[in-house]
Coordinates of C-alpha atoms in Angstrom, one line a residue:
M18 CA -33.4 40.6 -0.1
I19 CA -34.1 37.1 -1.6
Q20 CA -33.6 36.1 -5.2
D21 CA -34.7 32.8 -6.7
F22 CA -32.2 30.8 -8.8
Q23 CA -32.9 27.8 -11.0
F24 CA -30.2 25.1 -10.6
D25 CA -29.1 23.4 -13.8
T26 CA -27.6 20.1 -12.7
T27 CA -27.6 16.5 -13.8
L28 CA -30.1 15.8 -11.1
Q29 CA -32.8 18.0 -12.6
L30 CA -34.3 18.6 -9.1
V31 CA -38.0 19.5 -9.0
A32 CA -40.2 21.4 -6.6
S33 CA -40.9 20.0 -3.2
Q34 CA -44.7 19.8 -3.9
E35 CA -44.1 17.7 -7.0
N36 CA -41.8 15.4 -5.1
E37 CA -44.6 14.8 -2.5
Q38 CA -47.0 14.1 -5.3
D39 CA -44.6 11.6 -6.8
L40 CA -44.1 9.9 -3.4
Q41 CA -47.8 9.4 -3.0
L42 CA -47.9 7.7 -6.4
I43 CA -44.9 5.6 -5.6
H44 CA -46.6 4.4 -2.4
E45 CA -49.2 2.7 -4.6
F46 CA -46.5 0.1 -5.3
S47 CA -44.1 0.4 -2.3
D48 CA -44.4 0.3 1.5
K49 CA -45.8 3.5 3.0
S50 CA -42.8 3.8 5.3
T51 CA -40.5 4.6 2.3
T52 CA -39.4 8.2 1.7
L53 CA -38.0 10.1 -1.3
A54 CA -34.5 9.2 0.1
D55 CA -35.1 5.6 -0.9
F56 CA -35.5 6.3 -4.7
A57 CA -34.0 7.8 -7.8
I58 CA -36.7 9.0 -10.1
V59 CA -36.3 8.7 -13.9
T60 CA -38.3 10.7 -16.4
M61 CA -38.4 9.3 -19.9
T62 CA -40.0 9.7 -23.3
A63 CA -41.4 6.2 -23.9
I64 CA -42.7 6.5 -27.5
N65 CA -43.9 9.0 -30.0
D66 CA -45.9 8.9 -33.3
K67 CA -42.9 9.4 -35.6
P68 CA -41.8 6.5 -37.8
V69 CA -39.4 4.0 -36.3
V70 CA -37.6 1.0 -37.9
K71 CA -38.0 -2.3 -36.0
D72 CA -37.0 -5.7 -37.3
G73 CA -37.1 -4.4 -40.9
L74 CA -40.6 -2.8 -40.5
R75 CA -41.3 0.9 -40.5
L76 CA -43.7 1.3 -37.6
I77 CA -45.8 4.3 -36.5
V78 CA -47.3 4.1 -33.0
S79 CA -50.4 6.2 -33.7
R80 CA -51.7 9.0 -31.5
E81 CA -54.9 7.0 -31.1
F82 CA -53.0 4.0 -29.8
Q83 CA -51.1 6.2 -27.3
E84 CA -54.3 7.9 -26.1
K85 CA -56.0 4.6 -25.4
H86 CA -53.0 3.1 -23.5
V87 CA -51.4 6.1 -21.8
Q88 CA -52.6 5.0 -18.3
D89 CA -51.7 1.4 -19.0
F90 CA -48.0 2.3 -18.5
I91 CA -48.5 2.8 -14.8
G92 CA -47.3 -0.1 -12.8
K93 CA -45.3 -1.6 -15.7
P94 CA -41.6 -2.7 -15.0
F95 CA -38.6 -0.6 -15.9
V96 CA -36.0 -3.1 -17.0
S97 CA -32.6 -3.6 -18.7
D98 CA -32.3 -4.9 -22.3
H99 CA -35.9 -6.1 -22.4
R100 CA -35.0 -9.0 -20.2
S101 CA -37.7 -10.7 -18.1
E102 CA -35.4 -12.0 -15.4
R103 CA -36.2 -10.6 -11.9
S104 CA -32.5 -9.5 -11.5
E105 CA -32.8 -7.2 -14.5
K106 CA -35.8 -5.3 -13.1
L107 CA -34.6 -1.8 -12.1
G108 CA -37.8 -0.3 -11.0
R109 CA -41.4 0.5 -11.9
I110 CA -43.4 3.2 -13.8
F111 CA -45.6 5.2 -11.5
K112 CA -46.7 8.2 -13.7
S113 CA -47.6 8.6 -17.4
E114 CA -48.9 11.4 -19.5
L115 CA -49.6 12.3 -23.1
I116 CA -47.5 15.2 -24.4
R117 CA -48.4 17.1 -27.6
E118 CA -45.8 19.3 -29.2
G119 CA -46.7 20.7 -32.6
D120 CA -47.7 17.7 -34.8
T121 CA -45.9 15.2 -32.5
T122 CA -47.6 13.2 -29.8
S123 CA -45.5 11.3 -27.3
I124 CA -45.9 9.6 -23.9
Q125 CA -43.7 10.7 -21.1
V126 CA -43.4 8.5 -18.0
K127 CA -41.7 8.5 -14.6
A128 CA -40.2 5.4 -13.0
F129 CA -38.8 4.9 -9.6
I130 CA -35.5 3.0 -9.0
P131 CA -35.0 1.8 -5.4
K132 CA -31.6 3.0 -4.2
I133 CA -30.3 -0.4 -3.1
A134 CA -26.8 -1.8 -3.7
D135 CA -27.9 -3.9 -6.7
N136 CA -29.1 -0.7 -8.5
Q137 CA -26.4 1.7 -7.6
N138 CA -24.3 1.0 -10.7
D139 CA -27.3 1.5 -13.0
I140 CA -28.3 4.7 -11.3
E141 CA -24.7 6.0 -11.7
R142 CA -24.6 5.0 -15.4
I143 CA -27.8 7.0 -16.0
R144 CA -26.5 10.0 -14.1
L145 CA -23.3 10.1 -16.0
G146 CA -25.1 9.8 -19.4
Q147 CA -23.7 6.3 -20.3
D148 CA -27.2 4.9 -20.3
R149 CA -29.9 7.2 -21.6
E150 CA -31.6 5.4 -24.5
V151 CA -34.9 3.5 -23.8
S152 CA -37.2 1.2 -25.8
L153 CA -40.8 0.3 -25.3
G154 CA -41.9 -3.3 -25.2
F155 CA -45.6 -3.5 -26.3
R156 CA -48.2 -5.6 -28.0
F157 CA -50.7 -4.7 -30.8
S158 CA -53.2 -6.6 -32.9
E159 CA -54.8 -3.8 -35.0
F160 CA -52.9 -2.0 -37.8
E161 CA -53.1 -0.6 -41.2
E162 CA -50.6 -0.3 -44.1
I163 CA -50.0 3.2 -45.3
K164 CA -47.4 4.9 -47.5
I165 CA -45.3 8.0 -46.6
N166 CA -43.5 9.5 -49.6
G167 CA -44.1 6.2 -51.4
V168 CA -42.5 4.1 -48.6
P169 CA -44.7 1.5 -46.9
H170 CA -45.3 1.9 -43.2
V171 CA -47.3 -0.1 -40.6
K172 CA -49.5 2.2 -38.5
I173 CA -50.4 0.7 -35.2
L174 CA -54.0 1.3 -34.1
P175 CA -56.0 0.8 -30.9
S176 CA -58.2 -2.3 -30.6
D177 CA -60.5 -4.1 -28.2
N178 CA -57.9 -6.8 -27.5
E179 CA -57.1 -6.8 -23.8
T180 CA -53.6 -8.0 -24.4
D181 CA -52.6 -4.9 -26.4
G182 CA -50.6 -2.2 -24.8
P183 CA -47.3 -1.6 -23.1
R184 CA -45.5 -4.4 -21.4
E185 CA -42.3 -2.7 -20.1
I186 CA -39.8 0.0 -20.8
S187 CA -36.2 -0.9 -21.0
L188 CA -32.7 0.7 -21.1
V189 CA -31.1 -0.4 -24.4
G190 CA -27.9 0.3 -26.3
V191 CA -29.5 1.5 -29.5
P192 CA -33.2 2.3 -29.5
A193 CA -35.6 2.0 -32.5
C194 CA -37.1 5.3 -31.6
P195 CA -34.3 8.0 -31.7
A196 CA -36.3 10.4 -29.4
C197 CA -37.0 7.8 -26.8
S198 CA -34.6 8.4 -23.9
V199 CA -34.1 9.4 -20.3
I200 CA -34.9 13.1 -19.9
S201 CA -33.7 13.4 -16.3
I202 CA -32.8 11.5 -13.2
A203 CA -33.3 12.9 -9.8
A204 CA -32.2 11.6 -6.4
S205 CA -35.3 13.2 -4.9
A206 CA -34.0 13.3 -1.4
D207 CA -31.1 15.5 -2.5
Q208 CA -32.8 18.9 -2.2
P209 CA -30.4 21.9 -2.3
L210 CA -31.6 25.3 -1.4
K211 CA -33.7 26.8 -4.2
Q212 CA -33.3 30.3 -2.7
I213 CA -30.0 31.9 -2.2
L214 CA -29.9 34.8 0.3
H215 CA -28.3 38.1 -0.8
D216 CA -27.6 41.2 1.1
N217 CA -28.7 44.7 0.1
D218 CA -25.7 45.1 -2.3
N219 CA -26.8 41.9 -4.1
H220 CA -23.9 39.9 -2.7
L221 CA -24.1 36.5 -1.1
S222 CA -25.1 36.7 2.5
E223 CA -22.4 35.8 5.1
L224 CA -24.3 32.5 5.9
D225 CA -24.5 31.5 2.3
R226 CA -20.8 32.3 1.7
E227 CA -20.0 29.9 4.6
C228 CA -22.3 27.3 3.1
L229 CA -20.7 27.6 -0.2
L230 CA -17.2 27.2 1.3
F231 CA -18.4 24.2 3.4
G232 CA -19.9 22.6 0.3
R233 CA -16.7 22.9 -1.7
M234 CA -14.7 21.5 1.2
Y235 CA -17.1 18.6 1.5
K236 CA -16.9 17.9 -2.2
D237 CA -13.1 17.7 -1.9
T238 CA -13.6 15.1 0.8
L239 CA -16.1 13.2 -1.3
I240 CA -13.6 13.1 -4.2
S241 CA -10.8 11.9 -2.0
D242 CA -13.0 9.1 -0.6
V243 CA -14.2 8.0 -4.0
V244 CA -10.7 7.9 -5.5
S245 CA -9.3 6.1 -2.4
Y246 CA -12.1 3.5 -2.6
E247 CA -11.6 3.0 -6.4
R248 CA -7.9 2.6 -5.9
Q249 CA -8.5 0.0 -3.2
L250 CA -10.8 -1.9 -5.5
G251 CA -8.2 -1.7 -8.4
L252 CA -10.5 0.5 -10.5
V253 CA -8.0 3.4 -10.9
T254 CA -4.2 3.7 -10.9
D255 CA -3.8 7.4 -11.7
V256 CA -5.1 9.1 -8.6
K257 CA -4.6 12.7 -9.9
L258 CA -6.4 12.0 -13.2
A259 CA -9.3 10.4 -11.4
S260 CA -9.5 13.4 -9.0
D261 CA -9.4 15.9 -11.8
T262 CA -12.2 14.0 -13.6
Y263 CA -14.4 13.9 -10.5
A264 CA -13.9 17.7 -10.0
K265 CA -16.6 18.3 -12.6
T266 CA -19.1 15.7 -11.1
S267 CA -22.1 16.7 -9.0
P268 CA -21.6 16.3 -5.3
F269 CA -24.8 14.4 -5.1
A270 CA -23.5 11.9 -7.7
L271 CA -20.2 11.7 -5.8
Q272 CA -22.1 10.9 -2.6
D273 CA -24.0 8.1 -4.2
R274 CA -20.8 6.8 -5.8
R275 CA -19.0 6.8 -2.4
E276 CA -21.8 4.8 -0.9
S277 CA -21.8 2.3 -3.7
L278 CA -18.1 1.7 -3.6
L279 CA -18.2 1.4 0.2
N280 CA -20.9 -1.3 0.0
T281 CA -18.7 -3.1 -2.6
I282 CA -15.7 -3.0 -0.3
K283 CA -17.8 -4.3 2.7
K284 CA -19.1 -7.2 0.6
N285 CA -15.5 -8.1 -0.5
E286 CA -14.3 -8.0 3.1
K287 CA -17.1 -10.2 4.2
R288 CA -16.4 -12.7 1.4
D289 CA -12.6 -12.7 2.2
S290 CA -13.0 -13.1 6.0
Q291 CA -11.3 -16.3 7.3
I292 CA -10.9 -18.1 10.6
S293 CA -7.4 -18.0 12.0
V294 CA -6.4 -20.7 14.6
D295 CA -3.4 -21.7 16.5
A296 CA -2.9 -25.3 15.6
E297 CA -0.5 -26.2 18.4
A298 CA -2.9 -24.7 21.0
L299 CA -5.9 -26.5 19.6
L300 CA -4.0 -29.8 19.6
S301 CA -2.8 -29.4 23.2
A302 CA -3.9 -31.5 26.1
D303 CA -6.4 -28.8 27.2
W304 CA -8.6 -29.8 24.3
F305 CA -8.3 -33.5 24.4
E306 CA -7.9 -36.2 27.1
A307 CA -5.4 -37.8 24.8
P308 CA -3.7 -35.5 22.3
P309 CA -3.4 -36.9 18.7
T310 CA -0.2 -38.8 18.2
N311 CA 0.4 -38.7 14.5
A312 CA -0.1 -36.3 11.5
E313 CA -3.2 -38.0 10.2
S314 CA -5.0 -37.9 13.6
Q315 CA -3.9 -34.3 14.1
K316 CA -5.4 -33.3 10.7
M317 CA -8.7 -35.0 11.5
Q318 CA -9.0 -33.3 14.9
L319 CA -8.2 -29.9 13.4
E320 CA -10.8 -30.3 10.7
K321 CA -13.4 -31.1 13.4
I322 CA -12.4 -28.1 15.5
V323 CA -12.5 -25.7 12.5
A324 CA -15.9 -27.0 11.5
S325 CA -17.3 -26.5 14.9
L326 CA -15.9 -22.9 15.0
K327 CA -17.5 -22.1 11.7
T328 CA -20.9 -23.1 13.0

């Protein structure tokens, strides 16, 4: 007997068929050798047609403007704090669609974030809910002034100006649009079973009981590794408190956290590596026909030797 269960996790994992469709769209911008394991996928509400306050103006991004530019979001950068520096680019938008719910029209987009060391912290902040708010950077040249309940508003309209439309979507601290935020983030390669096997008495099968036990044991190992690495980096001092906190964290997030911390430790070890030498041995007659006779000449010879070892 097989029963289907919907997992409710911070990863918001989607069906395999949709993942494959996402990967095909991502390959429009990335190398075809990449797989879903290389990316985290972020789904966001980019904008809607409700009034927002920006720089003292009450703006409405009209339904007509959204309809005209919905496909223009594809390929645009996903950045941090509206910065244009290359280092602030997190990923790229690969899918965009118009959503109508009641009298509200919004644009929902998907962006991929490469799971490289530079992005691990940003992925973790989104996963844990620290960064969720987003803001749309766009240009417009056509508008009309309207009043809603006697309050002046600027309604943004579509135009024939080719420079109009979205420029980027950015993570921000406080967005102008309250509804514009990350809806979900999925490490798409992390695919747990969507079907759990049951026996005839509607109990977990023996195999799935073992899988559950193994998963819990593995999560304990992940927690231990993460806390150990954080302590090594000086990020935590209370090991028990850190362990208790991570007990409520998804194992997929813990796995990414462990990889990120391990990469940081390896970088630190590489930066801290030094060359150790035996000065007396280097200054012996085996190295020179005539060993240096005073402190100054010894220092000069040592500097030359160390320089040659570094190269």
